[in-house]
Each structure stands twice: as structure tokens, then as C-alpha cells.
Short mmCIF file of C-alpha atoms in Angstrom, two decimals:
data_model
loop_
_atom_site.label_atom_id
_atom_site.label_comp_id
_atom_site.label_asym_id
_atom_site.label_seq_id
_atom_site.Cartn_x
_atom_site.Cartn_y
_atom_site.Cartn_z
CA MET A 25 28.28 16.60 -32.61
CA GLU A 26 30.39 19.86 -33.09
CA ALA A 27 31.36 21.75 -29.95
CA ALA A 28 29.15 24.78 -30.69
CA GLU A 29 26.33 22.82 -30.98
CA ALA A 30 26.91 20.84 -27.73
CA VAL A 31 27.39 23.95 -25.91
CA GLU A 32 24.01 25.32 -27.50
CA LEU A 33 22.13 22.24 -26.45
CA GLU A 34 23.65 22.45 -22.96
CA VAL A 35 22.18 26.00 -22.69
CA VAL A 36 18.75 24.99 -23.97
CA LYS A 37 18.75 22.05 -21.13
CA LYS A 38 19.29 25.08 -18.51
CA LEU A 39 16.37 27.03 -20.04
CA GLU A 40 13.71 27.18 -17.44
CA LYS A 41 10.58 25.37 -18.79
CA PRO A 42 7.50 27.40 -18.04
CA TYR A 43 5.10 24.26 -18.40
CA ASP A 44 7.21 22.31 -15.62
CA THR A 45 7.29 25.56 -13.41
CA ILE A 46 3.55 25.88 -13.65
CA LEU A 47 2.91 21.80 -13.09
CA ASN A 48 5.20 22.06 -9.96
CA ARG A 49 2.58 24.79 -8.42
CA ARG A 50 -0.16 22.17 -8.11
CA THR A 51 -1.03 21.77 -4.69
CA GLN A 52 -1.49 18.59 -2.45
CA GLU A 53 -3.99 20.23 -0.22
CA GLN A 54 -7.54 18.65 -0.55
CA ILE A 55 -11.01 20.00 0.66
CA VAL A 56 -13.56 17.39 1.33
CA ALA A 57 -17.19 17.64 2.67
CA LEU A 58 -19.62 15.27 3.63
CA CYS A 59 -23.43 15.49 2.74
CA GLY A 60 -25.84 12.96 4.35
CA ALA A 61 -29.18 12.85 6.05
CA VAL A 62 -29.70 12.87 10.05
CA GLY A 63 -28.95 9.25 11.15
CA SER A 64 -26.89 8.48 8.27
CA GLY A 65 -23.42 8.39 10.22
CA THR A 66 -21.48 11.00 8.48
CA THR A 67 -19.67 11.97 11.72
CA ASP A 68 -18.52 8.50 11.83
CA ILE A 69 -17.60 8.65 8.05
CA ALA A 70 -15.76 11.82 8.56
CA LYS A 71 -13.57 9.90 11.14
CA LYS A 72 -12.73 7.35 9.10
CA ILE A 73 -11.76 9.78 6.20
CA SER A 74 -9.57 11.49 8.77
CA ASP A 75 -7.60 8.35 9.78
CA CYS A 76 -7.36 7.11 6.31
CA PHE A 77 -5.67 10.81 5.32
CA SER A 78 -3.50 10.64 8.38
CA ARG A 79 -1.97 7.26 7.20
CA TYR A 80 -0.60 9.01 4.23
CA SER A 81 0.89 11.69 6.46
CA TYR A 82 -1.66 14.26 5.66
CA GLU A 83 -2.55 17.02 8.10
CA VAL A 84 -6.07 16.96 9.00
CA LYS A 85 -8.36 19.55 10.06
CA SER A 86 -11.80 18.66 10.77
CA VAL A 87 -14.88 20.81 11.07
CA LYS A 88 -18.34 20.21 11.85
CA ALA A 89 -20.95 22.80 10.00
CA SER A 90 -23.06 22.86 13.13
CA ASP A 91 -20.15 24.27 15.12
CA LEU A 92 -19.82 26.99 12.49
CA LEU A 93 -23.75 27.84 12.66
CA ILE A 94 -23.39 27.97 16.48
CA GLU A 95 -20.42 30.15 16.42
CA ALA A 96 -21.97 32.44 13.96
CA ILE A 97 -25.23 32.85 16.02
CA ALA A 98 -23.15 33.41 19.11
CA THR A 99 -21.44 36.02 17.28
CA LEU A 100 -24.48 37.93 16.30
CA GLU A 101 -25.96 37.87 19.57
CA ASP A 102 -22.69 39.34 21.25
CA THR A 103 -23.12 42.22 18.51
CA GLY A 104 -26.81 42.52 19.14
CA GLN A 105 -27.73 41.27 15.61
CA VAL A 106 -29.72 38.68 17.35
CA GLU A 107 -31.86 38.67 20.36
CA LYS A 108 -30.12 36.26 22.94
CA GLY A 109 -32.30 33.09 23.63
CA LYS A 110 -33.98 33.41 20.22
CA PHE A 111 -32.39 29.88 19.38
CA LYS A 112 -31.97 27.56 22.26
CA TYR A 113 -28.07 26.15 21.41
CA LYS A 114 -27.26 26.21 24.96
CA ASP A 115 -29.66 24.14 26.81
CA TRP A 116 -31.32 21.43 24.47
CA GLY A 117 -32.38 18.79 26.39
CA SER A 118 -32.81 15.89 23.61
CA GLU A 119 -31.55 14.78 20.57
CA GLU A 120 -34.93 15.94 18.90
CA GLU A 121 -34.52 19.61 20.31
CA ARG A 122 -30.79 19.73 19.35
CA ILE A 123 -31.65 18.73 15.56
CA LYS A 124 -34.55 20.69 15.41
CA CYS A 125 -32.41 24.02 16.72
CA LEU A 126 -29.78 23.24 14.38
CA GLN A 127 -32.42 23.17 11.52
CA ASP A 128 -33.96 26.45 12.82
CA ILE A 129 -30.47 28.09 12.84
CA GLY A 130 -29.49 26.76 9.41
CA ASP A 131 -32.70 28.07 8.00
CA TRP A 132 -32.36 31.79 9.64
CA LEU A 133 -28.90 31.96 8.53
CA ARG A 134 -29.65 30.90 4.82
CA LEU A 135 -32.32 33.43 5.12
CA LYS A 136 -30.19 36.17 6.06
CA TYR A 137 -26.85 35.62 4.14
CA GLY A 138 -27.70 33.53 1.37
CA SER A 139 -28.44 29.69 0.71
CA ASP A 140 -24.75 29.08 0.99
CA ALA A 141 -24.31 30.50 4.11
CA ALA A 142 -22.61 27.69 5.94
CA ALA A 143 -19.99 27.29 2.93
CA GLN A 144 -19.18 31.17 3.48
CA LEU A 145 -18.36 30.55 7.36
CA PHE A 146 -16.41 27.48 6.27
CA ILE A 147 -14.21 29.47 3.76
CA LYS A 148 -13.81 32.21 6.28
CA LYS A 149 -12.43 29.61 8.75
CA VAL A 150 -9.96 28.29 6.07
CA SER A 151 -8.73 31.75 5.07
CA ALA A 152 -8.06 32.77 8.49
CA PHE A 153 -6.14 29.34 8.88
CA ARG A 154 -4.33 30.14 5.49
CA GLN A 155 -3.29 33.79 6.40
CA LYS A 156 -2.01 32.97 9.84
CA ASP A 157 0.01 30.05 8.00
CA ILE A 158 1.85 32.47 5.69
CA THR A 159 5.46 32.84 6.63
CA GLU A 160 7.29 36.15 5.86
CA LYS A 161 9.42 34.28 3.47
CA GLU A 162 6.53 33.30 1.19
CA VAL A 163 5.25 36.87 1.35
CA ALA A 164 8.67 38.11 0.24
CA ALA A 165 8.25 35.50 -2.52
CA GLY A 166 5.99 37.61 -4.47
CA GLN A 167 3.22 36.23 -6.71
CA LEU A 168 4.16 32.32 -6.25
CA ARG A 169 4.30 32.74 -2.39
CA ARG A 170 2.03 29.77 -1.05
CA GLU A 171 3.61 26.62 -0.91
CA SER A 172 1.91 23.13 -1.34
CA LYS A 173 1.57 20.63 1.74
CA PRO A 174 -0.16 17.64 2.55
CA LEU A 175 -3.40 19.20 4.44
CA VAL A 176 -6.91 18.04 4.31
CA TRP A 177 -10.01 20.19 5.44
CA ILE A 178 -13.20 17.83 6.20
CA LEU A 179 -16.17 19.48 6.68
CA ASP A 180 -19.24 17.52 8.34
CA SER A 181 -21.81 18.28 6.75
CA LEU A 182 -23.53 20.09 3.86
CA LYS A 183 -27.41 20.40 3.52
CA HIS A 184 -27.84 22.86 0.46
CA PRO A 185 -26.92 22.74 -3.07
CA GLU A 186 -25.79 26.43 -3.02
CA GLU A 187 -23.08 25.39 -0.57
CA VAL A 188 -21.55 22.92 -2.93
CA LYS A 189 -21.66 25.23 -5.75
CA LEU A 190 -19.77 28.05 -3.54
CA LEU A 191 -17.32 25.75 -2.51
CA ARG A 192 -16.67 23.92 -6.01
CA LEU A 193 -16.34 27.62 -7.57
CA VAL A 194 -13.72 28.73 -5.08
CA TYR A 195 -11.64 25.40 -4.52
CA ASP A 196 -12.21 23.78 -7.89
CA LYS A 197 -9.98 20.57 -8.16
CA MET A 198 -9.33 21.05 -4.67
CA PHE A 199 -12.97 20.06 -3.64
CA SER A 200 -14.71 16.75 -3.38
CA LEU A 201 -18.18 15.82 -1.86
CA PHE A 202 -18.74 12.65 -0.39
CA GLY A 203 -22.38 11.53 -0.58
CA VAL A 204 -23.26 9.24 2.70
CA LEU A 205 -26.28 7.29 1.83
CA CYS A 206 -28.52 5.34 4.56
CA THR A 207 -32.13 3.95 3.84
CA PHE A 208 -35.08 6.12 5.55
CA ASP A 209 -36.42 3.06 7.52
CA VAL A 210 -32.66 2.79 9.17
CA ARG A 211 -32.34 6.40 10.26
CA LYS A 212 -35.91 6.43 11.65
CA ASN A 213 -35.31 3.38 13.48
CA ILE A 214 -32.11 5.13 15.11
CA MET A 215 -33.93 8.20 15.88
CA VAL A 216 -36.72 6.01 17.87
CA ASP A 217 -34.56 3.27 19.28
CA VAL A 218 -31.35 5.00 20.08
CA HIS A 219 -32.53 8.61 20.58
CA GLY A 220 -36.07 8.08 21.91
CA MET A 221 -38.20 9.98 19.45
CA THR A 222 -41.51 8.92 18.82
CA PRO A 223 -42.17 7.38 15.08
CA GLU A 224 -44.06 10.41 14.08
CA HIS A 225 -41.38 12.87 15.47
CA ALA A 226 -38.92 11.04 13.87
CA GLU A 227 -40.53 11.01 10.34
CA GLN A 228 -41.03 14.68 10.76
CA VAL A 229 -37.16 15.47 11.70
CA LEU A 230 -36.15 13.51 8.93
CA LYS A 231 -38.44 14.81 6.18
CA ARG A 232 -37.63 18.15 7.06
CA ASP A 233 -33.70 17.20 6.54
CA GLU A 234 -34.41 15.87 3.55
CA SER A 235 -36.16 18.70 1.92
CA GLU A 236 -38.34 21.95 3.06
CA ASP A 237 -40.77 23.70 0.97
CA ILE A 238 -38.70 27.13 1.34
CA SER A 239 -35.91 27.91 -0.91
CA HIS A 240 -33.31 28.59 1.98
CA GLY A 241 -34.44 25.44 3.89
CA GLN A 242 -32.84 22.17 3.85
CA LYS A 243 -32.23 20.51 0.67
CA LEU A 244 -30.49 17.32 1.50
CA ILE A 245 -31.60 15.17 -1.62
CA LYS A 246 -30.84 17.83 -4.00
CA THR A 247 -27.46 18.38 -2.37
CA LEU A 248 -26.55 14.65 -2.58
CA GLN A 249 -27.09 14.65 -6.35
CA TYR A 250 -23.77 16.70 -6.55
CA GLY A 251 -21.74 14.19 -4.92
CA ASP A 252 -18.22 13.09 -6.30
CA PHE A 253 -18.03 9.77 -4.18
CA PHE A 254 -21.03 8.03 -2.56
CA ILE A 255 -20.97 5.54 0.26
CA ARG A 256 -23.76 3.21 1.26
CA ASN A 257 -23.48 3.46 5.16
CA SER A 258 -26.12 0.99 5.79
CA PRO A 259 -25.51 -1.29 7.67
CA PHE A 260 -22.93 0.62 9.78
CA THR A 261 -19.05 0.14 10.31
CA THR A 262 -18.73 -2.70 7.86
CA GLN A 263 -15.38 -3.42 6.43
CA ARG A 264 -16.88 -2.61 2.86
CA VAL A 265 -17.31 1.04 4.06
CA VAL A 266 -13.66 1.36 5.21
CA ASP A 267 -12.30 -0.30 2.09
CA SER A 268 -14.58 2.05 -0.11
CA ILE A 269 -13.16 5.02 2.14
CA GLU A 270 -9.53 3.83 1.61
CA ARG A 271 -10.16 3.37 -2.38
CA TYR A 272 -11.49 7.14 -2.76
CA VAL A 273 -8.55 8.48 -0.62
CA LYS A 274 -6.17 6.90 -2.94
CA LEU A 275 -7.60 8.18 -5.98
CA LEU A 276 -8.00 11.64 -4.49
CA LEU A 277 -4.31 11.35 -3.87
CA GLY A 278 -3.68 10.28 -7.41
CA ASP A 279 -2.97 6.45 -7.37
CA HIS A 280 -3.11 5.19 -10.86
CA SER A 281 -3.45 1.50 -9.75
CA VAL A 282 -7.24 2.02 -9.03
CA THR A 283 -9.25 1.27 -11.76
CA PRO A 284 -13.26 1.55 -12.07
CA THR A 285 -15.42 -1.34 -10.76
CA HIS A 286 -18.49 -2.69 -12.99
CA GLY A 287 -21.03 -0.79 -11.36
CA GLU A 288 -19.00 2.68 -11.72
CA TYR A 289 -18.41 1.81 -15.54
CA ALA A 290 -22.15 1.11 -15.89
CA MET A 291 -23.40 4.17 -14.20
CA TYR A 292 -20.96 6.14 -16.45
CA LEU A 293 -22.63 4.93 -19.20
CA ALA A 294 -25.87 5.60 -18.00
CA GLN A 295 -24.99 8.87 -17.59
CA SER A 296 -23.54 9.30 -20.85
CA ALA A 297 -26.50 7.74 -22.30
CA ALA A 298 -28.55 10.39 -20.46
CA TYR A 299 -26.87 13.08 -22.52
CA ARG A 300 -28.39 11.68 -25.79
CA SER A 301 -31.82 12.84 -24.53
CA GLY A 302 -33.58 15.69 -26.06
CA CYS A 303 -36.63 15.42 -23.33
CA MET A 304 -37.67 18.60 -21.84
CA SER A 305 -38.43 17.33 -18.41
CA ARG A 306 -35.42 15.68 -17.43
CA GLN A 307 -32.32 13.59 -18.96
CA VAL A 308 -32.11 10.33 -17.62
CA GLY A 309 -29.97 7.29 -18.71
CA ALA A 310 -29.69 3.30 -17.62
CA ALA A 311 -27.46 0.57 -18.30
CA VAL A 312 -27.91 -3.01 -17.44
CA LEU A 313 -25.25 -5.66 -16.52
CA ASN A 314 -25.46 -9.53 -16.63
CA THR A 315 -24.42 -11.46 -13.87
CA HIS A 316 -20.85 -11.60 -15.28
CA GLY A 317 -20.63 -7.87 -15.11
CA GLU A 318 -21.00 -7.13 -18.87
CA ILE A 319 -23.07 -4.42 -20.59
CA ILE A 320 -26.29 -5.81 -22.54
CA SER A 321 -27.90 -2.54 -23.11
CA THR A 322 -28.19 1.25 -22.56
CA GLY A 323 -31.27 3.56 -22.67
CA PHE A 324 -32.35 7.12 -22.51
CA ASN A 325 -35.67 8.78 -22.49
CA ASP A 326 -37.14 10.13 -25.40
CA VAL A 327 -39.73 9.75 -28.14
CA PRO A 328 -39.94 6.20 -30.14
CA ARG A 329 -39.58 6.07 -33.66
CA TYR A 330 -40.72 3.76 -36.01
CA GLY A 331 -38.88 0.64 -36.83
CA GLY A 332 -37.36 0.52 -33.17
CA GLY A 333 -35.45 2.67 -30.72
CA LEU A 334 -35.63 6.54 -30.10
CA TYR A 335 -35.27 9.56 -32.09
CA VAL A 336 -31.47 10.96 -32.04
CA GLU A 337 -29.76 13.79 -33.39
CA ASN A 338 -29.05 12.17 -36.62
CA SER A 339 -32.49 10.51 -37.54
CA GLN A 340 -33.79 10.98 -40.74
CA LYS A 341 -36.86 12.13 -39.49
CA ASP A 342 -36.99 13.91 -35.96
CA ALA A 343 -40.50 14.22 -34.17
CA ARG A 344 -39.35 14.90 -30.78
CA CYS A 345 -41.47 17.09 -28.58
CA PHE A 346 -38.99 20.26 -28.85
CA LYS A 347 -38.86 19.59 -32.60
CA VAL A 348 -42.31 19.55 -33.64
CA ALA A 349 -44.55 22.43 -34.59
CA ARG A 350 -45.72 23.37 -31.38
CA GLY A 351 -42.49 22.69 -29.36
CA GLU A 352 -44.22 21.75 -26.20
CA CYS A 353 -44.34 18.76 -23.67
CA ARG A 354 -47.55 16.83 -24.51
CA ASN A 355 -47.40 15.59 -20.72
CA GLU A 356 -47.69 19.31 -19.62
CA PHE A 357 -50.32 20.21 -22.44
CA ARG A 358 -52.42 17.02 -21.53
CA LYS A 359 -52.51 18.06 -17.66
CA GLY A 360 -53.30 21.69 -18.55
CA VAL A 361 -56.48 20.25 -20.38
CA ILE A 362 -57.32 18.22 -17.23
CA LYS A 363 -57.03 21.54 -15.14
CA LYS A 364 -58.86 23.71 -17.64
CA LYS A 365 -61.74 20.80 -17.63
CA LEU A 366 -61.68 20.72 -13.84
CA LYS A 367 -62.35 24.26 -13.54
CA GLU A 368 -65.07 24.33 -16.32
CA LEU A 369 -66.86 21.57 -14.16
CA LEU A 370 -66.43 23.49 -10.90
CA SER A 371 -67.80 26.75 -12.73
CA LYS A 372 -70.81 24.51 -14.14
CA LYS A 373 -71.40 22.96 -10.79
CA TYR A 374 -71.35 26.40 -8.80
CA PRO A 375 -72.34 29.01 -11.39
CA GLU A 376 -72.92 31.70 -8.68
CA THR A 377 -69.27 30.89 -7.08
CA GLU A 378 -66.41 32.45 -9.34
CA VAL A 379 -63.27 29.90 -8.95
CA ASP A 380 -60.46 31.04 -6.95
CA ALA A 381 -57.29 31.52 -8.86
CA GLU A 382 -55.34 29.51 -6.43
CA LEU A 383 -58.01 26.65 -6.18
CA ILE A 384 -57.25 24.74 -9.14
CA PRO A 385 -53.37 24.43 -8.71
CA LEU A 386 -53.96 23.42 -5.14
CA ILE A 387 -56.32 20.74 -6.24
CA SER A 388 -53.63 19.68 -8.76
CA ASP A 389 -50.94 19.29 -6.12
CA GLU A 390 -53.08 17.65 -3.57
CA THR A 391 -54.57 15.21 -5.61
CA GLY A 392 -51.29 14.38 -7.57
CA ILE A 393 -52.44 15.68 -10.98
CA SER A 394 -49.43 17.57 -11.33
CA ASP A 395 -47.20 14.46 -10.61
CA LEU A 396 -48.76 12.70 -13.71
CA THR A 397 -46.20 11.25 -16.22
CA GLU A 398 -48.83 9.13 -18.19
CA TYR A 399 -49.31 11.42 -20.98
CA CYS A 400 -45.56 11.65 -21.72
CA ARG A 401 -44.50 10.75 -25.34
CA ALA A 402 -41.21 9.74 -24.39
CA VAL A 403 -40.09 6.05 -23.50
CA HIS A 404 -38.32 6.01 -20.33
CA ALA A 405 -34.45 5.43 -20.08
CA GLU A 406 -35.44 1.97 -18.03
CA MET A 407 -37.97 0.99 -20.54
CA ASP A 408 -35.79 1.79 -23.52
CA ALA A 409 -32.75 -0.54 -21.83
CA ILE A 410 -35.39 -3.22 -21.60
CA THR A 411 -36.71 -2.97 -25.10
CA SER A 412 -33.09 -2.49 -26.48
CA ALA A 413 -31.81 -5.78 -25.06
CA ALA A 414 -35.26 -7.42 -26.38
CA ARG A 415 -34.65 -6.32 -29.77
CA LYS A 416 -31.09 -7.87 -29.71
CA GLY A 417 -32.27 -11.09 -28.36
CA PHE A 418 -30.78 -10.82 -24.61
CA SER A 419 -32.35 -12.08 -21.60
CA LEU A 420 -32.34 -9.61 -18.66
CA ARG A 421 -33.08 -12.25 -15.96
CA SER A 422 -30.76 -11.96 -12.91
CA GLY A 423 -29.41 -8.79 -14.53
CA THR A 424 -28.59 -5.53 -12.60
CA MET A 425 -29.87 -2.27 -13.92
CA TYR A 426 -27.93 1.42 -13.14
CA VAL A 427 -30.05 4.28 -13.57
CA THR A 428 -29.39 8.03 -12.97
CA THR A 429 -32.71 8.53 -11.41
CA PHE A 430 -34.84 6.42 -9.02
CA PRO A 431 -37.33 4.54 -11.55
CA CYS A 432 -41.07 5.47 -11.60
CA HIS A 433 -43.73 3.07 -10.90
CA ASN A 434 -44.31 2.62 -14.49
CA CYS A 435 -40.67 1.42 -14.91
CA ALA A 436 -40.66 -0.50 -11.59
CA LYS A 437 -43.06 -3.03 -13.27
CA HIS A 438 -41.43 -3.35 -16.40
CA ILE A 439 -38.30 -4.01 -14.12
CA ILE A 440 -39.95 -6.79 -12.04
CA ALA A 441 -41.28 -8.49 -15.20
CA SER A 442 -37.82 -8.56 -16.86
CA GLY A 443 -36.68 -10.62 -13.92
CA MET A 444 -33.72 -8.44 -13.09
CA LYS A 445 -32.52 -8.45 -9.16
CA LYS A 446 -31.16 -5.03 -8.55
CA VAL A 447 -31.40 -1.59 -9.41
CA PHE A 448 -28.91 1.08 -8.32
CA TYR A 449 -29.77 4.69 -8.49
CA ILE A 450 -28.21 8.36 -7.89
CA GLU A 451 -31.03 10.88 -7.98
CA PRO A 452 -34.02 10.06 -5.85
CA TYR A 453 -37.62 10.57 -7.43
CA GLU A 454 -40.09 11.95 -5.22
CA LYS A 455 -43.13 11.37 -7.38
CA SER A 456 -42.07 7.58 -8.00
CA LEU A 457 -44.92 5.06 -6.36
CA ALA A 458 -42.65 2.25 -7.20
CA LEU A 459 -42.62 1.20 -3.23
CA SER A 460 -45.79 1.56 -2.52
CA MET A 461 -47.44 0.08 -5.54
CA HIS A 462 -44.99 -2.76 -5.80
CA ASN A 463 -44.09 -3.49 -2.01
CA ASP A 464 -44.79 -7.06 -2.71
CA SER A 465 -41.65 -6.95 -5.32
CA VAL A 466 -39.78 -4.10 -4.74
CA SER A 467 -37.63 -3.92 -1.57
CA THR A 468 -34.94 -1.09 -0.26
CA THR A 469 -33.74 -3.62 2.45
CA GLU A 470 -30.37 -5.40 1.31
CA GLU A 471 -31.06 -8.47 3.33
CA THR A 472 -34.29 -9.07 1.35
CA THR A 473 -34.03 -12.08 -1.40
CA GLU A 474 -37.72 -12.15 -2.52
CA ALA A 475 -37.70 -8.60 -4.20
CA VAL A 476 -35.86 -6.83 -6.61
CA LEU A 477 -33.60 -4.40 -4.39
CA PHE A 478 -33.56 -0.67 -5.25
CA LEU A 479 -30.46 0.55 -3.71
CA PRO A 480 -28.33 4.06 -3.80
CA PHE A 481 -25.51 3.94 -5.95
CA GLU A 482 -22.18 3.45 -4.36
CA GLY A 483 -18.71 4.32 -5.83
CA VAL A 484 -16.97 7.22 -7.77
CA ALA A 485 -20.15 9.28 -9.77
CA PRO A 486 -19.97 9.68 -13.24
CA ARG A 487 -18.94 13.34 -12.92
CA GLN A 488 -15.78 12.49 -11.68
CA TYR A 489 -15.28 9.00 -13.94
CA GLN A 490 -12.89 10.81 -16.33
CA ASN A 491 -11.11 12.86 -13.80
CA ARG A 492 -9.97 10.38 -11.43
CA PHE A 493 -9.69 7.08 -13.87
CA CYS A 494 -7.94 8.83 -16.79
CA THR A 495 -4.25 8.40 -16.07
CA THR A 496 -1.94 11.16 -17.24
CA THR A 497 1.00 9.91 -15.10
CA THR A 498 3.70 7.49 -16.25
CA LYS A 499 2.72 3.96 -15.24
CA LYS A 500 5.69 2.09 -16.69
CA VAL A 501 9.30 2.39 -17.41
CA ASP A 502 11.13 -0.14 -18.97
CA GLY A 503 8.23 -2.65 -18.88
CA LYS A 504 7.77 -2.21 -15.20
CA PHE A 505 4.78 -0.84 -13.38
CA VAL A 506 5.66 2.80 -11.59
CA ALA A 507 3.48 3.04 -8.54
CA ILE A 508 2.40 6.41 -7.35
CA ASN A 509 3.92 7.26 -3.72
CA VAL A 510 0.49 8.04 -2.35
CA GLY A 511 0.58 11.09 -0.18
CA LYS A 512 3.99 12.39 -1.03
CA ASP A 513 3.56 12.90 -4.95
CA THR A 514 1.25 15.60 -6.14
CA PRO A 515 -1.89 14.06 -7.75
CA ALA A 516 -1.89 14.89 -11.15
CA TYR A 517 -5.59 16.09 -11.17
CA SER A 518 -5.32 18.82 -8.74
CA GLN A 519 -5.46 22.63 -8.33
CA LEU A 520 -2.88 25.18 -9.19
CA LEU A 521 -1.84 27.32 -6.47
CA ASP A 522 -2.02 30.51 -8.20
CA CYS A 523 -4.08 32.56 -10.60
CA PHE A 524 -3.68 32.36 -14.40
CA THR A 525 -2.70 35.76 -14.66
CA ASP A 526 0.34 35.11 -12.37
CA TYR A 527 1.45 32.44 -14.70
CA GLU A 528 1.10 34.67 -17.58
CA GLY A 529 3.75 37.33 -15.80
CA LYS A 530 5.73 34.50 -15.09
CA ILE A 531 6.32 33.55 -18.64
CA VAL A 532 6.56 36.73 -20.00
CA ASP A 533 9.53 37.27 -17.08
CA THR A 534 11.00 34.05 -18.36
CA LEU A 535 11.10 34.91 -21.91
CA ALA A 536 12.42 38.48 -20.79
CA LYS A 537 15.41 36.61 -18.84
CA ASN A 538 16.09 34.65 -21.92
CA GLY A 539 16.39 37.77 -24.31
CA LEU A 540 12.80 37.97 -25.85
#
């Protein structure tokens, strides 16, 4: 190599590479929020998550959403914006009174400040800490002033989907939602046996927690659907729960030795299948595994076509509901016909009385007409997975189904008849009558051996599958595995510390420094 070329090469090596500069601005900081029903053990899970991060030398800041709500009300009382004594948060006498008081406070704050009020209060707390933590040296550094450090915030716990949306918008890749799942019966028993509530009061508290009719009320079931990681905390304090938390934390911190389970892969396929659906009601997907963890079939909900299977985007003929002339849901159309006929019959029976405009919708809701799915043209995802396996000649006996939504009662009877043993789901389906109509053959109790188990999914959510398992870091050098120094190395999938406009300026400055 000529001397001039060697000198030029050395100059190139010394040039600052913007890509590496920006990559080094990834943060180690994590924001972890929990979402779980009353009695599901979120506080215990939060402690276990905290302990796990601490083992990896992370500084932990734990915040209870209930404390944020009480602090906010106290501040508003002090400033005269809330009448003192309006909320009895200082002198509740029982667990039932405590829960109801916090529910009232949460509803009031969400009504006044938005459904994401708890998230706003949390962000305020984090921001105050961050501003306090910024040193004069960092301020003097200008645009790229904040330095990354191993810090995790743990927020226990969220109750409304708007809270999740705001935190995810603000913190993006730094934010993760842990869904803590526990069956209704277990939680009810805790309220009755541990906290002394009557069964009736326990049900009232739990059902209000799960879903309130008002828009600013508690929406736990809908919030859980935004989870990134799911923990089935029933029964409590098992080694399985501890191992799951350890695995999730390692994934968050970039450990590329962690790979998907059979269940995570199956649920990811189920979610992928759901995206094929053109149904106007909802997109649902399903996947079935045999006893060896092998994929037998997948399914999604849509209109069946002659010759087998469902209509899809590249079908030669496409007669899905939104493609046909009327472009309307046939199920909604048929329910409309029933409601119209009902109004006609009432008017005929009582001609002297005008049918109130609100009466027919009220009757429809109270009698279950509004919940009918029987007139839908679509084959449900579970049925599509079952018939798909049948066309290929596979038996589903002793198999396991992963489905994005809790099966309806129609799908439940097909699942039972197929011989499958377990069903795992993410999204609850309140209209389903599966448990009441087939309580002889369906159960949500894990100890049951004489019924098909319908259980909440536990694992990495499909929404995070690619983010957490798509390895972008080097896994081997000279044929040997390169391990991540968990807690020390910055995760490949992490948030940049600065705004994109800061990086634009940084690149422009670098070019200018190098004569361009």
C-alpha cells in the first residue's frame, strides 16, 4: 500500500461515524407498568420484578398508582379545588371501603383531567426526578445532554387503556406493560376469605374493576389487551411465575439467548392469521398445536368459499361482506330486521301507544338480541382451524388451541367435540356463553382433568414477538457464542435519548467539521 493511501485510510478510520454516535445514545432506562385486576397480586409481582432488576444492578423506582391518585386529591383539597372530606381516603375501615374509595377517586380524576390522568401524574413524577437528576455538566453539554444509566420505573397499576396509550406514546421502546392474570373465582375467594367481604359485595367490587359503563371508568379488561408480557398469577407465588419474570426481564435487557416458547410462537401465528381477516366485526386468529408442540393448523374469521377454506385477498372470486353490493354485515342486518319486527308487533298489539324510541334498543340489550352472532356469514377462527385440520387429515385429539379472543359458545362446542384439551386466549369476550352453556366440559380451573381448560395466555405478547426475538446483535465470533452482559450492555431494542432533530443537527455538524 502506498504511503499516501495508508495516511488517507488512517484519516477515514478517525472520522466520526454518525451512525455509531447515534447508536451509542440508546438508553438503558426502562418504564414497566403493571395491569391486573383487584386481587390478582400485582403488588407481589411488582416486588418480584423489582428484585429481578436489582440483581442486574438496576436502580429501581417503584410507584403505586393509588398513591398518585391520593396525592392528587390531597393537593386539590389543599388548593380548594376539591371539598375536604369528599373522598374518605384518610379513614377507610375495610379493604372493601379502600378499594371503592380508590375507584371513586380514579373515576373522578379521569372525568376531570382525562382518561389518562394516572399516566399524566406518573409522567409528572418521572419528569421531576429527571430534572433533578440532570447535572450542570450535562446541561452545559447542549443537545445530547442526558446520559443513559440502568434505571427502571415500576408503576403498579393501570386501569384504563388511555393510560397505556399515553405512556407508550411518550416513552415508546422504553415502555412495557405487564399483564397480571388471575381467574375471577380465585380473586373472589380472596376478597371473601382474606378481606371479609360478602360474596355479593366481592362480585360488585370485582366487576366494577373489570369494566364500568362510563367512558372514564375502570376498563381493566380492555387495558389488559395492550399487554407486552403476560403472567398468569394463579396460583400465587409459584416458581413458574418467578421464572417467567426473570425471562421477561432478560428479554427487556437484550439477552439474545432467550428464544420463543411453543405457546408464544403459536399465539404469534394466531395473531398473524387474524390479520388475514376482512370481517367488519373483529379480526380473530387461532393456531392449534399437537402434543409435541408442532403446528397442525391455523385459522381466521371470514366468509367460507366453495371448495374449502375462506375467501382471501387473491381469491378469484371474492364474496366477503364488505365486497358484496350492499357492503354491510349480514349479522347486523338480521338483528335490525328482528328489531324492526319487534317494533311492528308492539305497535300492532298496543296501537293506542307510541313505541318509545329507546324501548327497542333497551329490549335488545336486556334480552341478548344485540349480542347475537348466529347470523354472521363468517366462519369463526377456531372453526376455520378445526376444519382446516380436517381437510388435511389431522386429528386434534389432545391438542392445544391458541386463539386471540376467548371462544364463543358455538366455537366452544366444536373445540370440545374435536378432543382438544386446552385453549389459551388473550382478549376476553364478554358475550360468550361458553362457560355457562358447557360447564360440564369447559373449565377455567387449572387443576381440572375432566374438562377442556380455557386459560389466559402467558408469555410474550404477539405485538412484541419480533421486537424481542429478532436478534440484531452479534451472536457468535469465531464460531463461539457471544453472551450479552445483561444489565451492563445496552439492549439493541431500546429508545434513543434525543429527538430526531438533534441527530439531524449532529450529522450536519459532523459533515461541517469534516469540510462539507
